[in-house]
Every structure is written in structure tokens, then in C-alpha cells.
Amino acid sequence: MAGEQRDFETHQFIPQDYFAEVKREELCPHDRPLELDVGCGDGRFLMEMAAKFPDRQFLGTERLLGRVRKVCRKAKRRDLSNLKVLRLESGYALEWLLPAESFDRVHLLFPDPWPKKKHHGRRMVQKSSLPHFARVLKPGGEFLFKTDHPAYFEAAMECLTEATFFKSLTWEDEMFYPQTDFEELWLGQGKPIHRAHFKKIS
Ligand SMILES: C[S@@+](CC[C@H](N)C(=O)[O-])C[C@H]1O[C@@H](n2cnc3c(N)ncnc32)[C@H](O)[C@@H]1O
């Protein structure tokens, strides 16, 4: 348990003040590209990215303590010093806590689809939340989204294409982009994966 606590200390990002906007330097002491994985789950994507790009800094947000612990433990074992995890509700982090205009890329991979109509308000991508994603992105920063859920994808695309601060980009197949645990699960069940790549233009 004491060892687990130490893994937690080195790889968990704990803001100095949960009620003030974090400074970019607090997250990323070096002036290197910064990327965010919203709802990182067990962190497979985050870890593969951090290992491939040691000169970039990665932050995951995740609300489940068990998953945060798992990512921290694995990151410590793999000696990934460029990766941290913030245990917090992502909506709050995007709207209030994370530094404005600081991230080069924000990844939102297989967020809960909330299929029932009465739960659509809980979806991470909706008209009211897009300004919060845009808030943390640098001008020219990129938003990458994947889901297995066709109706969620359709609704998300409607909001994204209507947003005046985003411009659609082509998803380049050559881009290094590791599979997540959920992606592997859905592909194993033969589900098609929907993906979108946008750029912040203002
Ligand atoms: C379906 S899983 C996808 C995990 C990972 N991105 C993947 O593709 O394997 C959604 C993850 O987002 C987390 N999550 C959902 N809503 C969240 C929120 N509001 N804030 C932080 N984490 C959240 C869940 O705990 C879960 O780990």
C-alpha cells in the first residue's frame, strides 16, 4: 500500500488550488507540447502516446479512483515521467480548472454515450460543452473524438460543425494513434468506429 501511495504521488496531478485556474507551468514545467485525454480510463492510449513522444507532456482526467491508481502504477513501472492523471470530473476541469489556451491536442475517446434521450444532457460532447473544450485548446489546437455509438456521433458532429470556433480536418490514417481498451472491445464485437478531427480556429 505504501508503494502504491508513492506511485500515486509521482503520477497523480494534484492542483495546488481546486478553485483557481491551474497555471500551465504547474502542469508542464518545460515548454513542450501538452495533450489531454479526457476520461482516460485504464490509460492505455495515454501510456502508448507518452512512451512514443517523450518530448510531449500528457495529462489524463478520470473520475474513478481505481482507474487513476492503475494508470499511475503502470506509468511508474514504465518510467513515464511525461504523464500525469487528474482525478476529477472532466466537465469541471475543462470549464474552470485547466489552463486556458494551453493544450495542443485534446482527445475524447469512447466517452459514455448515454443512449437514453433523458440522459443526453450528460454527454461530454454537446453544444454547451464545446466552448469548454475550445477554452483549454491553444489557437490552432486539435480536438480528436472517437465513439462506437452512431447516434452520439451524429449528434456530436452536428454540434461540432455548427461551432464557429472549430474547423473540420481529415483524420489521417498514418497518424500514430494507439487503440484504447474500449476501442479494442468494440472492434472485437465488430462495431464500426466513428472518428472526428477538428481544429480550433479562433
Ligand atoms: C467508456 S470509458 C472509455 C475509457 C477510455 N477513453 C477508453 O477508450 O478505453 C469512459 C471513461 O470516462 C470516465 N468518465 C466518464 N465521465 C467522466 C467525467 N465526467 N469525468 C471524468 N471521467 C469520466 C469513466 O470513468 C471511464 O473511465
mmCIF file of C-alpha atoms and ligand atoms in Angstrom:
data_model
loop_
_atom_site.group_PDB
_atom_site.id
_atom_site.type_symbol
_atom_site.label_atom_id
_atom_site.label_comp_id
_atom_site.label_asym_id
_atom_site.label_seq_id
_atom_site.Cartn_x
_atom_site.Cartn_y
_atom_site.Cartn_z
ATOM 1 C CA MET A 1 0.000 0.000 0.000
ATOM 2 C CA ALA A 2 2.844 2.387 0.835
ATOM 3 C CA GLY A 3 4.424 1.661 -2.573
ATOM 4 C CA GLU A 4 1.096 2.246 -4.291
ATOM 5 C CA GLN A 5 0.834 5.566 -2.467
ATOM 6 C CA ARG A 6 4.249 6.585 -3.835
ATOM 7 C CA ASP A 7 3.192 5.717 -7.431
ATOM 8 C CA PHE A 8 0.188 7.862 -6.850
ATOM 9 C CA GLU A 9 2.305 10.769 -5.649
ATOM 10 C CA THR A 10 4.614 10.754 -8.653
ATOM 11 C CA HIS A 11 1.964 10.378 -11.346
ATOM 12 C CA GLN A 12 -1.165 11.955 -9.957
ATOM 13 C CA PHE A 13 -1.623 15.630 -10.744
ATOM 14 C CA ILE A 14 -2.921 17.380 -7.646
ATOM 15 C CA PRO A 15 -3.674 21.064 -8.217
ATOM 16 C CA GLN A 16 -2.482 23.482 -5.546
ATOM 17 C CA ASP A 17 -5.949 25.024 -5.507
ATOM 18 C CA TYR A 18 -9.048 23.238 -6.861
ATOM 19 C CA PHE A 19 -10.922 26.542 -7.126
ATOM 20 C CA ALA A 20 -8.461 28.521 -9.234
ATOM 21 C CA GLU A 21 -7.284 28.054 -12.787
ATOM 22 C CA VAL A 22 -4.103 25.976 -12.862
ATOM 23 C CA LYS A 23 -1.080 27.652 -14.431
ATOM 24 C CA ARG A 24 0.364 25.924 -17.474
ATOM 25 C CA GLU A 25 3.788 25.723 -15.762
ATOM 26 C CA GLU A 26 2.210 23.715 -12.941
ATOM 27 C CA LEU A 27 1.233 21.031 -15.455
ATOM 28 C CA CYS A 28 4.150 21.290 -17.752
ATOM 29 C CA PRO A 29 7.372 22.809 -16.392
ATOM 30 C CA HIS A 30 9.072 22.639 -19.784
ATOM 31 C CA ASP A 31 7.796 24.462 -22.812
ATOM 32 C CA ARG A 32 6.781 21.272 -24.575
ATOM 33 C CA PRO A 33 3.540 20.313 -26.356
ATOM 34 C CA LEU A 34 0.770 19.428 -23.959
ATOM 35 C CA GLU A 35 -2.010 16.885 -24.655
ATOM 36 C CA LEU A 36 -5.114 15.962 -22.695
ATOM 37 C CA ASP A 37 -7.020 12.645 -22.656
ATOM 38 C CA VAL A 38 -10.498 13.246 -21.236
ATOM 39 C CA GLY A 39 -11.876 10.195 -19.397
ATOM 40 C CA CYS A 40 -8.659 8.232 -19.868
ATOM 41 C CA GLY A 41 -9.975 5.010 -18.303
ATOM 42 C CA ASP A 42 -7.171 2.499 -17.780
ATOM 43 C CA GLY A 43 -4.793 4.802 -19.648
ATOM 44 C CA ARG A 44 -3.644 2.537 -22.462
ATOM 45 C CA PHE A 45 -3.805 5.313 -25.083
ATOM 46 C CA LEU A 46 -2.152 7.813 -22.745
ATOM 47 C CA MET A 47 0.719 5.470 -21.932
ATOM 48 C CA GLU A 48 1.401 4.472 -25.523
ATOM 49 C CA MET A 49 1.433 8.141 -26.507
ATOM 50 C CA ALA A 50 3.701 9.131 -23.611
ATOM 51 C CA ALA A 51 6.141 6.332 -24.491
ATOM 52 C CA LYS A 52 6.183 7.251 -28.190
ATOM 53 C CA PHE A 53 6.544 11.011 -27.624
ATOM 54 C CA PRO A 54 8.855 11.599 -24.629
ATOM 55 C CA ASP A 55 9.166 15.275 -25.588
ATOM 56 C CA ARG A 56 5.423 15.886 -25.140
ATOM 57 C CA GLN A 57 3.578 16.145 -21.818
ATOM 58 C CA PHE A 58 0.335 14.190 -21.266
ATOM 59 C CA LEU A 59 -2.483 14.638 -18.790
ATOM 60 C CA GLY A 60 -5.434 12.281 -18.321
ATOM 61 C CA THR A 61 -8.624 13.128 -16.458
ATOM 62 C CA GLU A 62 -10.567 10.306 -14.863
ATOM 63 C CA ARG A 63 -13.129 10.207 -12.110
ATOM 64 C CA LEU A 64 -12.763 6.591 -10.953
ATOM 65 C CA LEU A 65 -10.115 6.202 -8.279
ATOM 66 C CA GLY A 66 -9.343 2.565 -9.149
ATOM 67 C CA ARG A 67 -8.595 3.521 -12.751
ATOM 68 C CA VAL A 68 -6.471 6.502 -11.719
ATOM 69 C CA ARG A 69 -4.440 4.248 -9.415
ATOM 70 C CA LYS A 70 -3.966 1.695 -12.176
ATOM 71 C CA VAL A 71 -2.666 4.300 -14.648
ATOM 72 C CA CYS A 72 -0.314 5.799 -12.048
ATOM 73 C CA ARG A 73 1.035 2.368 -11.125
ATOM 74 C CA LYS A 74 1.634 1.383 -14.752
ATOM 75 C CA ALA A 75 3.155 4.769 -15.643
ATOM 76 C CA LYS A 76 5.572 4.440 -12.736
ATOM 77 C CA ARG A 77 6.512 0.895 -13.775
ATOM 78 C CA ARG A 78 7.169 2.092 -17.329
ATOM 79 C CA ASP A 79 9.079 5.117 -16.060
ATOM 80 C CA LEU A 80 6.886 7.556 -17.972
ATOM 81 C CA SER A 81 7.776 10.867 -16.387
ATOM 82 C CA ASN A 82 5.803 12.852 -19.009
ATOM 83 C CA LEU A 83 2.363 11.593 -17.928
ATOM 84 C CA LYS A 84 0.074 12.578 -15.068
ATOM 85 C CA VAL A 85 -3.519 11.859 -14.123
ATOM 86 C CA LEU A 86 -6.023 14.242 -12.575
ATOM 87 C CA ARG A 87 -8.766 12.568 -10.597
ATOM 88 C CA LEU A 88 -11.665 14.905 -11.204
ATOM 89 C CA GLU A 89 -14.935 15.371 -13.040
ATOM 90 C CA SER A 90 -13.832 16.333 -16.569
ATOM 91 C CA GLY A 91 -16.571 18.900 -17.148
ATOM 92 C CA TYR A 92 -15.366 20.942 -14.184
ATOM 93 C CA ALA A 93 -11.743 20.591 -15.224
ATOM 94 C CA LEU A 94 -12.476 21.795 -18.767
ATOM 95 C CA GLU A 95 -14.705 24.666 -17.765
ATOM 96 C CA TRP A 96 -12.814 26.007 -14.753
ATOM 97 C CA LEU A 97 -9.638 24.310 -13.642
ATOM 98 C CA LEU A 98 -7.347 23.594 -16.578
ATOM 99 C CA PRO A 99 -5.302 26.456 -18.003
ATOM 100 C CA ALA A 100 -6.861 28.338 -20.914
ATOM 101 C CA GLU A 101 -5.287 28.130 -24.363
ATOM 102 C CA SER A 102 -2.661 25.623 -23.195
ATOM 103 C CA PHE A 103 -3.275 22.266 -24.856
ATOM 104 C CA ASP A 104 -2.059 21.373 -28.327
ATOM 105 C CA ARG A 105 -4.442 18.424 -28.555
ATOM 106 C CA VAL A 106 -7.472 17.213 -26.617
ATOM 107 C CA HIS A 107 -8.548 13.587 -27.068
ATOM 108 C CA LEU A 108 -12.017 12.351 -26.160
ATOM 109 C CA LEU A 109 -12.106 8.614 -26.766
ATOM 110 C CA PHE A 110 -15.175 6.480 -26.319
ATOM 111 C CA PRO A 111 -16.945 8.652 -23.750
ATOM 112 C CA ASP A 112 -20.084 7.158 -22.228
ATOM 113 C CA PRO A 113 -22.783 7.507 -24.946
ATOM 114 C CA TRP A 114 -25.753 7.959 -22.586
ATOM 115 C CA PRO A 115 -28.161 6.434 -25.153
ATOM 116 C CA LYS A 116 -31.450 7.330 -23.411
ATOM 117 C CA LYS A 117 -32.880 10.664 -24.535
ATOM 118 C CA LYS A 118 -33.456 11.798 -20.964
ATOM 119 C CA HIS A 119 -29.692 11.339 -20.325
ATOM 120 C CA HIS A 120 -28.374 13.188 -23.397
ATOM 121 C CA GLY A 121 -27.575 16.174 -21.180
ATOM 122 C CA ARG A 122 -24.868 14.064 -19.519
ATOM 123 C CA ARG A 123 -22.915 13.541 -22.741
ATOM 124 C CA MET A 124 -19.432 15.070 -22.831
ATOM 125 C CA VAL A 125 -19.988 16.461 -26.333
ATOM 126 C CA GLN A 126 -22.923 18.792 -26.607
ATOM 127 C CA LYS A 127 -23.464 22.360 -27.710
ATOM 128 C CA SER A 128 -22.939 23.822 -24.240
ATOM 129 C CA SER A 129 -19.697 21.917 -23.536
ATOM 130 C CA LEU A 130 -17.842 22.673 -26.771
ATOM 131 C CA PRO A 131 -16.733 26.167 -25.662
ATOM 132 C CA HIS A 132 -15.095 24.460 -22.652
ATOM 133 C CA PHE A 133 -13.083 22.122 -24.880
ATOM 134 C CA ALA A 134 -12.165 25.143 -27.009
ATOM 135 C CA ARG A 135 -11.220 27.148 -23.895
ATOM 136 C CA VAL A 136 -8.323 24.849 -22.981
ATOM 137 C CA LEU A 137 -7.039 24.453 -26.553
ATOM 138 C CA LYS A 138 -4.386 26.747 -27.962
ATOM 139 C CA PRO A 139 -5.404 28.597 -31.118
ATOM 140 C CA GLY A 140 -4.795 26.019 -33.842
ATOM 141 C CA GLY A 141 -5.058 23.224 -31.252
ATOM 142 C CA GLU A 142 -6.820 19.995 -32.193
ATOM 143 C CA PHE A 143 -9.805 18.084 -30.852
ATOM 144 C CA LEU A 144 -9.982 14.359 -31.611
ATOM 145 C CA PHE A 145 -13.060 12.313 -30.870
ATOM 146 C CA LYS A 146 -13.929 8.635 -31.288
ATOM 147 C CA THR A 147 -17.058 6.679 -30.480
ATOM 148 C CA ASP A 148 -18.677 3.387 -31.389
ATOM 149 C CA HIS A 149 -22.134 4.907 -30.964
ATOM 150 C CA PRO A 150 -23.627 6.137 -34.292
ATOM 151 C CA ALA A 151 -26.364 8.334 -32.814
ATOM 152 C CA TYR A 152 -23.931 10.008 -30.417
ATOM 153 C CA PHE A 153 -21.524 10.574 -33.289
ATOM 154 C CA GLU A 154 -24.240 12.139 -35.412
ATOM 155 C CA ALA A 155 -25.338 14.488 -32.616
ATOM 156 C CA ALA A 156 -21.717 15.395 -31.817
ATOM 157 C CA MET A 157 -20.935 16.140 -35.470
ATOM 158 C CA GLU A 158 -23.938 18.409 -35.683
ATOM 159 C CA CYS A 159 -22.661 20.475 -32.732
ATOM 160 C CA LEU A 160 -19.040 20.409 -33.888
ATOM 161 C CA THR A 161 -19.772 21.545 -37.432
ATOM 162 C CA GLU A 162 -22.058 24.317 -36.162
ATOM 163 C CA ALA A 163 -19.424 25.644 -33.745
ATOM 164 C CA THR A 164 -17.802 28.685 -35.361
ATOM 165 C CA PHE A 165 -14.547 28.154 -33.429
ATOM 166 C CA PHE A 166 -13.888 24.682 -34.894
ATOM 167 C CA LYS A 167 -12.926 23.643 -38.398
ATOM 168 C CA SER A 168 -13.115 20.042 -39.590
ATOM 169 C CA LEU A 169 -9.877 18.249 -40.533
ATOM 170 C CA THR A 170 -9.348 14.921 -42.260
ATOM 171 C CA TRP A 171 -8.349 12.092 -39.953
ATOM 172 C CA GLU A 172 -5.066 10.915 -41.434
ATOM 173 C CA ASP A 173 -4.691 7.127 -41.213
ATOM 174 C CA GLU A 174 -0.898 7.449 -40.997
ATOM 175 C CA MET A 175 -1.175 9.392 -37.735
ATOM 176 C CA PHE A 176 0.213 7.405 -34.782
ATOM 177 C CA TYR A 177 -2.911 6.820 -32.741
ATOM 178 C CA PRO A 178 -2.964 3.818 -30.366
ATOM 179 C CA GLN A 179 -6.149 1.872 -29.740
ATOM 180 C CA THR A 180 -7.852 2.288 -26.402
ATOM 181 C CA ASP A 181 -9.215 -0.589 -24.291
ATOM 182 C CA PHE A 182 -12.778 0.287 -25.239
ATOM 183 C CA GLU A 183 -11.888 0.561 -28.917
ATOM 184 C CA GLU A 184 -10.419 -2.941 -28.810
ATOM 185 C CA LEU A 185 -13.572 -4.193 -27.116
ATOM 186 C CA TRP A 186 -15.921 -2.652 -29.715
ATOM 187 C CA LEU A 187 -13.769 -3.734 -32.653
ATOM 188 C CA GLY A 188 -13.814 -7.260 -31.217
ATOM 189 C CA GLN A 189 -17.602 -7.112 -31.359
ATOM 190 C CA GLY A 190 -17.468 -5.989 -34.994
ATOM 191 C CA LYS A 191 -18.737 -2.471 -34.317
ATOM 192 C CA PRO A 192 -17.690 0.328 -36.673
ATOM 193 C CA ILE A 193 -15.680 3.151 -35.097
ATOM 194 C CA HIS A 194 -16.630 6.769 -35.832
ATOM 195 C CA ARG A 195 -13.977 9.442 -35.563
ATOM 196 C CA ALA A 196 -13.696 13.184 -35.933
ATOM 197 C CA HIS A 197 -10.747 15.571 -36.060
ATOM 198 C CA PHE A 198 -11.268 19.301 -35.592
ATOM 199 C CA LYS A 199 -9.041 22.325 -35.245
ATOM 200 C CA LYS A 200 -9.665 25.411 -33.127
ATOM 201 C CA ILE A 201 -9.654 28.403 -35.434
ATOM 202 C CA SER A 202 -10.443 31.302 -33.096
HETATM 203 C C1 LIG B 1 -16.232 4.250 -21.774
HETATM 204 S S1 LIG B 1 -14.861 4.644 -20.818
HETATM 205 C C2 LIG B 1 -13.577 4.984 -22.030
HETATM 206 C C3 LIG B 1 -12.206 4.963 -21.427
HETATM 207 C C4 LIG B 1 -11.054 5.200 -22.418
HETATM 208 N N1 LIG B 1 -11.113 6.525 -23.000
HETATM 209 C C5 LIG B 1 -11.080 4.143 -23.489
HETATM 210 O O1 LIG B 1 -11.433 4.483 -24.639
HETATM 211 O O2 LIG B 1 -10.723 2.992 -23.193
HETATM 212 C C6 LIG B 1 -15.241 6.264 -20.214
HETATM 213 C C7 LIG B 1 -14.293 6.703 -19.116
HETATM 214 O O3 LIG B 1 -14.558 8.048 -18.779
HETATM 215 C C8 LIG B 1 -14.677 8.165 -17.369
HETATM 216 N N2 LIG B 1 -15.608 9.271 -17.150
HETATM 217 C C9 LIG B 1 -16.888 9.328 -17.531
HETATM 218 N N3 LIG B 1 -17.413 10.516 -17.238
HETATM 219 C C10 LIG B 1 -16.414 11.230 -16.655
HETATM 220 C C11 LIG B 1 -16.338 12.533 -16.128
HETATM 221 N N4 LIG B 1 -17.384 13.342 -16.168
HETATM 222 N N5 LIG B 1 -15.156 12.938 -15.605
HETATM 223 C C12 LIG B 1 -14.089 12.115 -15.570
HETATM 224 N N6 LIG B 1 -14.105 10.865 -16.060
HETATM 225 C C13 LIG B 1 -15.253 10.441 -16.594
HETATM 226 C C14 LIG B 1 -15.206 6.835 -16.904
HETATM 227 O O4 LIG B 1 -14.896 6.598 -15.548
HETATM 228 C C15 LIG B 1 -14.472 5.889 -17.840
HETATM 229 O O5 LIG B 1 -13.210 5.513 -17.345
#
